[in-house]
Short mmCIF file of C-alpha atoms and ligand atoms in Angstrom, two decimals:
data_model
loop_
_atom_site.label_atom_id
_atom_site.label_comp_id
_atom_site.label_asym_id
_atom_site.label_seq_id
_atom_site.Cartn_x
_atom_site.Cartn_y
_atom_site.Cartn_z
CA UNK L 41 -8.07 -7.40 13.86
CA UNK L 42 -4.36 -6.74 14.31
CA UNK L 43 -2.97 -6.20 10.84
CA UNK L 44 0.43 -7.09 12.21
CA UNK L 45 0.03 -10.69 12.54
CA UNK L 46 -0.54 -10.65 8.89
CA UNK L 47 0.89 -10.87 5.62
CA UNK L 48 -0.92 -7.98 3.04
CA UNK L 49 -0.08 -7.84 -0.39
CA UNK L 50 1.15 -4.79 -2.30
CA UNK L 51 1.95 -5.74 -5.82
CA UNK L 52 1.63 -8.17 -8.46
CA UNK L 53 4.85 -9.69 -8.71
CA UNK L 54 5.25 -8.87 -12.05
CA UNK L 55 4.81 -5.28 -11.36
CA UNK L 56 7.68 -5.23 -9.01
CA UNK L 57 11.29 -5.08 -12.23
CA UNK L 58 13.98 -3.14 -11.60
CA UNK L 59 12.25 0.39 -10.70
CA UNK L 60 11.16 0.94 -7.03
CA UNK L 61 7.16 1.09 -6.47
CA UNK L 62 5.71 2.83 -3.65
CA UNK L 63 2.34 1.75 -1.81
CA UNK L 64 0.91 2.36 1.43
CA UNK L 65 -0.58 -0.46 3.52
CA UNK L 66 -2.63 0.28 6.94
CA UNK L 67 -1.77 4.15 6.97
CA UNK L 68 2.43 3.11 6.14
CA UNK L 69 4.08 4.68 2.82
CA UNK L 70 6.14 1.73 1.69
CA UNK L 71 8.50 1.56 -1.13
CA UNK L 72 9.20 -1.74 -2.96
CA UNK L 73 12.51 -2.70 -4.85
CA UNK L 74 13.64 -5.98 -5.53
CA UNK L 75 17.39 -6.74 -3.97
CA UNK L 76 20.39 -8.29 -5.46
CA UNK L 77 18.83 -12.13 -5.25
CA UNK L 78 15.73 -10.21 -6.83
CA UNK L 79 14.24 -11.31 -3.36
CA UNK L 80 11.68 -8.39 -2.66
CA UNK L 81 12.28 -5.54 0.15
CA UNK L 82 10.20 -3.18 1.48
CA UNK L 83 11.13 -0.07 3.65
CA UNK L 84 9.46 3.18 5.05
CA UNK L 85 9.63 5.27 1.96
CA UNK L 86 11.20 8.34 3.58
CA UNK L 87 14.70 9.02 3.68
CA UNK L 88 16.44 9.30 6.92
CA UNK L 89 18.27 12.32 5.56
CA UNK L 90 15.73 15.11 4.62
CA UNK L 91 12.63 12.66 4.43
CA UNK L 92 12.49 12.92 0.60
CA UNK L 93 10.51 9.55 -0.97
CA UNK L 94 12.77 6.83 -1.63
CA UNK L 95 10.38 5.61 -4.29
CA UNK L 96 10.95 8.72 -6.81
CA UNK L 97 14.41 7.46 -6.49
CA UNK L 98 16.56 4.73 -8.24
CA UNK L 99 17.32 0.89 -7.85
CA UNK L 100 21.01 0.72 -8.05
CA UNK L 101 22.35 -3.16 -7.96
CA UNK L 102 19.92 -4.37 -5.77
CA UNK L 103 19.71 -1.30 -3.46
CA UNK L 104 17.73 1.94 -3.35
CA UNK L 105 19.18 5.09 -4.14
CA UNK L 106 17.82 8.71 -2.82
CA UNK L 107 16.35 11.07 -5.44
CA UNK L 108 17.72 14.10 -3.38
CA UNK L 109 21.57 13.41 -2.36
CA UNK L 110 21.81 10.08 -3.49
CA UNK L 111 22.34 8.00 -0.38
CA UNK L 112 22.09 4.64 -0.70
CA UNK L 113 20.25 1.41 1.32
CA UNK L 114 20.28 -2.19 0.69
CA UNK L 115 17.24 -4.38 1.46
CA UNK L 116 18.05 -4.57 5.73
CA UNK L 117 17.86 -0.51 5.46
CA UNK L 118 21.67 -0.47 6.12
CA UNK L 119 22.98 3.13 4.51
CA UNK L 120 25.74 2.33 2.40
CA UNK L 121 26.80 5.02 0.24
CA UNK L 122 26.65 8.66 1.34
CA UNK L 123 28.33 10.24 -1.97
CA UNK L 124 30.82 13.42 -1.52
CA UNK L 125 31.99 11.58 1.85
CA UNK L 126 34.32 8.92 2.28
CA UNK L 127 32.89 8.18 5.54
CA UNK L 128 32.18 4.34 5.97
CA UNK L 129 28.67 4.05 6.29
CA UNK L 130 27.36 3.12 9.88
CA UNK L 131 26.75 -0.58 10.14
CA UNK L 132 23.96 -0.56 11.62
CA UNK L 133 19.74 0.11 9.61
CA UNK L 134 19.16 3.47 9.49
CA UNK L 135 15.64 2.52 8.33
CA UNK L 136 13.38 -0.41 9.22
CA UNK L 137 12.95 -3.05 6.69
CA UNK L 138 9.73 -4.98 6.86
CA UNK L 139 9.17 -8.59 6.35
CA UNK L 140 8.34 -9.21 3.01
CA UNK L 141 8.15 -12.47 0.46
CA UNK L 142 6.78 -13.52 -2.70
CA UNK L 143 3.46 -16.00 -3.24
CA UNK L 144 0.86 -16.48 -5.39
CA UNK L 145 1.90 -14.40 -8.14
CA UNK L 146 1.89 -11.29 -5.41
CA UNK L 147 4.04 -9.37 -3.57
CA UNK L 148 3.26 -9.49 0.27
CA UNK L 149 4.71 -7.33 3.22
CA UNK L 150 4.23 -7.24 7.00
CA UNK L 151 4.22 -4.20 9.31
CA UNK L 152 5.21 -6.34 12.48
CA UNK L 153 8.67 -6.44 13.22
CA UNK L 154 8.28 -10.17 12.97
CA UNK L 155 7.33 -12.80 10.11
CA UNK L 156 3.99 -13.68 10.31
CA UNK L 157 4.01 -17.55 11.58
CA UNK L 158 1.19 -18.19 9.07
CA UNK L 159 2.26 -18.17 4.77
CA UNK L 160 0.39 -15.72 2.90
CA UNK L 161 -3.24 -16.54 2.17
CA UNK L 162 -3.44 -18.94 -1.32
CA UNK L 163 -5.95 -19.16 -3.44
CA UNK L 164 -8.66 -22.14 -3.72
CA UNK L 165 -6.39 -25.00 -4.84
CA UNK L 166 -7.48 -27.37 -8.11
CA UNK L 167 -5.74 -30.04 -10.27
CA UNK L 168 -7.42 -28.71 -13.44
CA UNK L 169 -4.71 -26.59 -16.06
CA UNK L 170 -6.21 -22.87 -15.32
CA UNK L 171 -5.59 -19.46 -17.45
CA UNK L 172 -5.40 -16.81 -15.41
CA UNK L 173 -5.14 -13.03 -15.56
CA UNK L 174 -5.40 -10.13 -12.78
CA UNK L 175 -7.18 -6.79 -12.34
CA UNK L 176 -6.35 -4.53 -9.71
CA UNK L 177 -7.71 -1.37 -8.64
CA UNK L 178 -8.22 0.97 -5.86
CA UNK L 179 -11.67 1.73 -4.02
CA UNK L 180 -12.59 4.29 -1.55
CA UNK L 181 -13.83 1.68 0.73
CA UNK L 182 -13.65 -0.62 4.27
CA UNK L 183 -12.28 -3.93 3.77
CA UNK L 184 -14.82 -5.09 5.45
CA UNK L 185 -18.07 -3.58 2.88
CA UNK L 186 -15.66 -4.80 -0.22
CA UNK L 187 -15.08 -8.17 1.07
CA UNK L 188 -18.96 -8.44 1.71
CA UNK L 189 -20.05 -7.07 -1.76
CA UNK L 190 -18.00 -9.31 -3.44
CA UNK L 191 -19.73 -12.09 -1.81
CA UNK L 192 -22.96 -11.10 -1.43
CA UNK L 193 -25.66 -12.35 -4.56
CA UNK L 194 -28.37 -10.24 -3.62
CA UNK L 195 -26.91 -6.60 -5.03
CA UNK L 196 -26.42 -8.42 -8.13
CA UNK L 197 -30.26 -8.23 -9.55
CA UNK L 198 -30.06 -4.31 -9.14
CA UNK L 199 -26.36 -3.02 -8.89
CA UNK L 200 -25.36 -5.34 -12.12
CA UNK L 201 -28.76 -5.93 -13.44
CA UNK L 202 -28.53 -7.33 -16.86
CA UNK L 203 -24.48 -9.00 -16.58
CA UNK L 204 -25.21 -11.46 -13.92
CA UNK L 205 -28.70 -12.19 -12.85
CA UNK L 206 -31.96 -10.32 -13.42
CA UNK L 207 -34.50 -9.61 -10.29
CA UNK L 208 -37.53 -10.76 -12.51
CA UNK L 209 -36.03 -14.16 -13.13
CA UNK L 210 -34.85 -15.48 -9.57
CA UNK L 211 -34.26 -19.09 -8.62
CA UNK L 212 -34.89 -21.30 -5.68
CA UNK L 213 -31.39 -22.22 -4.35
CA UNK L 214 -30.01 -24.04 -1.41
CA UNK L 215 -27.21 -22.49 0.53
CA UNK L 216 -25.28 -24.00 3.39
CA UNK L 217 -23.16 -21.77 5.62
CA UNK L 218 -19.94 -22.77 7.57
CA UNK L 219 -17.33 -22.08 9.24
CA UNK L 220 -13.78 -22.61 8.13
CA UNK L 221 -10.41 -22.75 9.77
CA UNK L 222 -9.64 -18.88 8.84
CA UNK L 223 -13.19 -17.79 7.71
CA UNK L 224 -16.87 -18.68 6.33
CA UNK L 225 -17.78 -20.28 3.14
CA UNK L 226 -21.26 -20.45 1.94
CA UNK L 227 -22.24 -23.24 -0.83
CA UNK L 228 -24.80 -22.95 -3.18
CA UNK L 229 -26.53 -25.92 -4.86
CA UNK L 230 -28.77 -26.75 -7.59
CA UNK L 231 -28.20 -23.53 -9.20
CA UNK L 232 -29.31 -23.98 -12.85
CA UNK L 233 -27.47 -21.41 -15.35
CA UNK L 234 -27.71 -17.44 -14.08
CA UNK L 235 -29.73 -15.51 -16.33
CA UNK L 236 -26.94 -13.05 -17.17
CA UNK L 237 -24.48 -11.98 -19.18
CA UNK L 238 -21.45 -13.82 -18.02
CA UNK L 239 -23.58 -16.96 -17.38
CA UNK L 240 -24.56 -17.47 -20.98
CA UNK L 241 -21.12 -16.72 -22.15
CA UNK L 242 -18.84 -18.76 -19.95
CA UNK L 243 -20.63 -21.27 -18.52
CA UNK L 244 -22.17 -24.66 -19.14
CA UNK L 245 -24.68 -26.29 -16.55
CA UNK L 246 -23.60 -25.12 -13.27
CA UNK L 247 -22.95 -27.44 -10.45
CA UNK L 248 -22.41 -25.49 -7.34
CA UNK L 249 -20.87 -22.51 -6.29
CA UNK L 250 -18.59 -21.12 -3.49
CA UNK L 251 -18.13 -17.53 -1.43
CA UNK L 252 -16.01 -18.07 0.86
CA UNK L 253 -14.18 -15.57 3.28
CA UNK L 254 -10.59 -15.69 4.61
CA UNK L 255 -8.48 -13.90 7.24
CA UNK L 256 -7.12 -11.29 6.95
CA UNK L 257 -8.58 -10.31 3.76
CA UNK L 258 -9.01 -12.73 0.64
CA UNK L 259 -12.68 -13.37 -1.00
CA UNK L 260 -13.62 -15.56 -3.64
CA UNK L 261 -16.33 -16.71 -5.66
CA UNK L 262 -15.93 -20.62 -7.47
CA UNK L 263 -18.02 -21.84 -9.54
CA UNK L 264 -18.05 -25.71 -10.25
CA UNK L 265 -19.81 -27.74 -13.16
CA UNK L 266 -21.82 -31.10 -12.69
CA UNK L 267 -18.91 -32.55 -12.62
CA UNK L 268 -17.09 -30.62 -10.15
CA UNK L 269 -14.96 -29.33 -12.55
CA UNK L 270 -14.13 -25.55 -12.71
CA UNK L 271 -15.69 -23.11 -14.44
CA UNK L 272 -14.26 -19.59 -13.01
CA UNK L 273 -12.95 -19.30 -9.67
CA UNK L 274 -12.20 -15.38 -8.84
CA UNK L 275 -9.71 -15.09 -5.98
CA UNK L 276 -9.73 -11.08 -4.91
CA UNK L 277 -6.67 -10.21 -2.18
CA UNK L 278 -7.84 -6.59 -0.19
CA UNK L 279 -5.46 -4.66 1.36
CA UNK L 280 -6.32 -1.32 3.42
CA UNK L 281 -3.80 1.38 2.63
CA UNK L 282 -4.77 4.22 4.51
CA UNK L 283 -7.52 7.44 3.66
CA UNK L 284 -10.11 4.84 3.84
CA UNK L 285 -8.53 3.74 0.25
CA UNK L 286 -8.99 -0.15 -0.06
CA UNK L 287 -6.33 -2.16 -2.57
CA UNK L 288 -7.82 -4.80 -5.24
CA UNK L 289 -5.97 -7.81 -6.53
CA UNK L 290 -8.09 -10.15 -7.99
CA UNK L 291 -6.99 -12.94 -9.92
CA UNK L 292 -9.17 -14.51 -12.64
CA UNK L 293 -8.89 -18.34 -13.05
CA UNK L 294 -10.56 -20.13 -16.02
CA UNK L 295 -10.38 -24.05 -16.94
CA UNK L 296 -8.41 -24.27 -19.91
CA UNK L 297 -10.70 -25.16 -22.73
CA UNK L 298 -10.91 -24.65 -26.58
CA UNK L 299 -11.30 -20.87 -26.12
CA UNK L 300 -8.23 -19.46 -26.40
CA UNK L 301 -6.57 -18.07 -23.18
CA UNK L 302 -5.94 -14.78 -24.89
CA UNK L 303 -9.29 -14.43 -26.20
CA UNK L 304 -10.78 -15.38 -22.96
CA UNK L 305 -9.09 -13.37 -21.29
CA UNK L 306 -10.10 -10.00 -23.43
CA UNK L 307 -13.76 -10.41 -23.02
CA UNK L 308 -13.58 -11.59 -19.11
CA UNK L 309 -11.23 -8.67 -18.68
CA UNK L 310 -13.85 -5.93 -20.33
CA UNK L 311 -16.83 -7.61 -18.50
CA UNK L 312 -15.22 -7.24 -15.13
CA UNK L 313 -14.05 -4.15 -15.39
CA UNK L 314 -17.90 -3.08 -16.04
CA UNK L 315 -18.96 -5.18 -12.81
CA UNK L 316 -16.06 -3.55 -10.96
CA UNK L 317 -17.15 0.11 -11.90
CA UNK L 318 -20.59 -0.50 -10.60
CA UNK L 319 -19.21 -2.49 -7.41
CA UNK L 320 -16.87 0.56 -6.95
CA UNK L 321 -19.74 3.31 -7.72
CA UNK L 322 -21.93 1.84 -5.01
CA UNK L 323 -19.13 1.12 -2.58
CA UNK L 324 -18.00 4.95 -2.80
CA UNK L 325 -21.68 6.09 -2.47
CA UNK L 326 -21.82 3.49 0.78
CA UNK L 327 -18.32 5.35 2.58
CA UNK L 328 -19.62 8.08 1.26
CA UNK L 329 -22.49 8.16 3.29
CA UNK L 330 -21.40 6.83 6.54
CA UNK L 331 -18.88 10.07 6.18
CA UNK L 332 -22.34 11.75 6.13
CA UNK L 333 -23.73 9.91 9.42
CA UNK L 334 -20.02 10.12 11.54
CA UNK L 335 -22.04 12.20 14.06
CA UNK L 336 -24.88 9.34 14.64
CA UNK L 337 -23.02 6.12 13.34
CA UNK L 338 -25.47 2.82 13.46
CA UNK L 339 -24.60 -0.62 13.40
CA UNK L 340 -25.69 -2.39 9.84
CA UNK L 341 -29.29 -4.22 9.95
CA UNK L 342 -28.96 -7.52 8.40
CA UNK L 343 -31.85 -9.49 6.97
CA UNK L 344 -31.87 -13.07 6.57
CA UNK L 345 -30.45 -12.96 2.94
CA UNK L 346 -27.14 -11.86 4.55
CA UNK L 347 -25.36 -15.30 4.34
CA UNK L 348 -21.88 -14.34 4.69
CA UNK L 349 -21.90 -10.62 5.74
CA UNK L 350 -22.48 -10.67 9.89
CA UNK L 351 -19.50 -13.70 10.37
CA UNK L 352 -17.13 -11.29 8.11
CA UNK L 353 -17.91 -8.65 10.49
CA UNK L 354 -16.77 -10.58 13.23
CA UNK L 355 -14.20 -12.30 12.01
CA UNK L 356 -12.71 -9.17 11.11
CA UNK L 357 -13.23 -7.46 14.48
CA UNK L 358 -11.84 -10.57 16.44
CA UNK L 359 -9.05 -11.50 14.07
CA UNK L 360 -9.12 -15.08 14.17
CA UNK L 361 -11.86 -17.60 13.93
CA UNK L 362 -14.79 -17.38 14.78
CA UNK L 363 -17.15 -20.73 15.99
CA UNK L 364 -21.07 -20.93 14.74
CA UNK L 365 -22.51 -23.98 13.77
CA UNK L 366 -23.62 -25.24 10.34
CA UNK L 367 -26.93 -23.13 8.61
CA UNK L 368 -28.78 -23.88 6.09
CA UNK L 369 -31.26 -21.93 3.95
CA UNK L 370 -33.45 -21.40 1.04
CA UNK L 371 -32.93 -18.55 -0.72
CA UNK L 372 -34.54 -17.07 -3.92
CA UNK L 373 -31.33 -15.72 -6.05
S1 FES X 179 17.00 13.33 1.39
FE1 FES X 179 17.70 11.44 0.81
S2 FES X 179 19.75 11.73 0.43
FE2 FES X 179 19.12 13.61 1.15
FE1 FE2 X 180 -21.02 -6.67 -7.30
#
């Protein structure tokens, strides 16, 4: 895939006030600062002058300010204050700004010189009133293993046994597996109630469920009642930043309902943060591992239960999408 024909996010957009944040996407530093309009900006965060980070340095109205001699750039990486001179500033960037907007409730840049001619990836759309909430985190991971894990049902029984389904205690399920216009989706029907943890405490009867995969990098996981209302839809954005180090920005939707948002959102918050540590623990023992094997790398054997895994492999090699007809299977999840 060509991460240049993309839009990545960096931050939440709440994250981004009036102090500069740095983060690295596909092997770039970055620092973040919001402009004048409070539009966001991204440049390379090195100054031109003696490379020090812009982002140990200062937003000063709308622009960002070196921690080392204090020289100044606005948003297009124009210098425009070099103090102890009176020099006019050049006119023309002494850095190069990226393209970068605001969507979703995230902060998204681009590394190509150009904007991407496609908006940032959204989330699953619904009419219902949703509470939502985000976790983020970092993971010594491929986007390509994170996106799968997050998807894939089968590591549940044993890497989360107990909070979402048990191995004893497996169900007959139907799954359907398709292509979409920037990914793969597989459906799951008659799915009675999982046997876990977060089943039993957020869910009623459970219609069917979603994993879908999107270009360049969004997974999620929706499940719908009988009624094809929503129950939790869990929409997680993955950014490479470089070092093998993966970016996390999930967001957490709920149907509004007689629980209280706040409530709701302190128990999902503590469950998921235990799923993510296991996710994370097995992910870092997976990278870790194929560090082990760099001299004799293999390609991944998948077994039939691997519903979404092989097409995310592809559609991230190929970078755009990918055609395979309709599949459907019986599984035991
Ligand atoms: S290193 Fe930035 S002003 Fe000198
Ligand atoms: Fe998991």
């Amino acid at each position: 895939m060509n991460p240049l024909a993309h839009w990545w996010p960096v931050a939440l957009s709440h994250e981004l006030r009036n102090t500069p944040l740095a983060c690295q996407v596909h092997g770039t530093p970055l620092v973040l600062f919001r402009a004048d309009d409070g539009r966001p900006a991204a440049l390379p965060d090195r100054c031109p002058h003696r490379f020090a980070p812009l982002s140990a340095g200062k937003v000063r109205d709308g622009q960002i300010e070196c921690p080392y001699h204090g020289w100044r750039f606005a948003a297009d990486g124009r210098c425009t204050r070099v103090p102890g001179t009176n020099l006019a500033p050049c006119s023309k960037p002494l850095l190069d700004s990226l393209p970068s907007c605001e969507a979703h409730g995230l902060v998204w840049v681009s590394l190509g010189a150009e904007r991407p001619l496609a908006p940032p990836v959204a989330p699953a759309e619904h009419r219902q009133k949703l509470d939502t909430f985000w976790i983020t985190d970092q993971v010594q991971c491929s986007l390509q293993d994170a996106a799968e894990n997050f998807l894939d049902g089968f590591h549940t029984h044993f890497v989360h046994a107990g909070w979402i389904r048990h191995d004893k205690q497996r169900q007959k399920i139907n799954t359907r597996v398709r292509p979409l216009a920037d990914g793969v989706e597989a459906v799951y029907s008659e799915e009675g109630k999982q046997s876990g943890l977060i089943s039993r405490l957020f869910e009623g009867e459970r219609g069917a469920s979603m994993g879908r995969f999107r270009l360049p990098g969004l997974a999620e996981i929706e499940y719908r009642d009988r009624r094809d209302g929503l129950n939790l839809l869990v929409s997680a954005w993955l950014t490479p930043c470089g070092d093998g180090q993966l970016r996390l920005f999930a967001r957490i939707a709920t149907a509004q309902g007689w629980l209280p948002a706040a409530l709701k959102r302190s128990v999902l918050r503590q469950l998921f943060r235990v799923i993510l540590r296991q996710d994370r623990q097995i992910l870092e023992q997976v990278s870790a591992n194929q560090r082990r094997f760099q001299a004799s790398p293999a390609t991944p054997l998948d077994g039939p239960q691997d519903l979404l895994g092989p097409s995310i492999r592809r559609l991230l090699e190929q970078g755009q999408p990918i055609a395979f007809e309709e599949r459907q299977l019986e599984i035991w999840l």
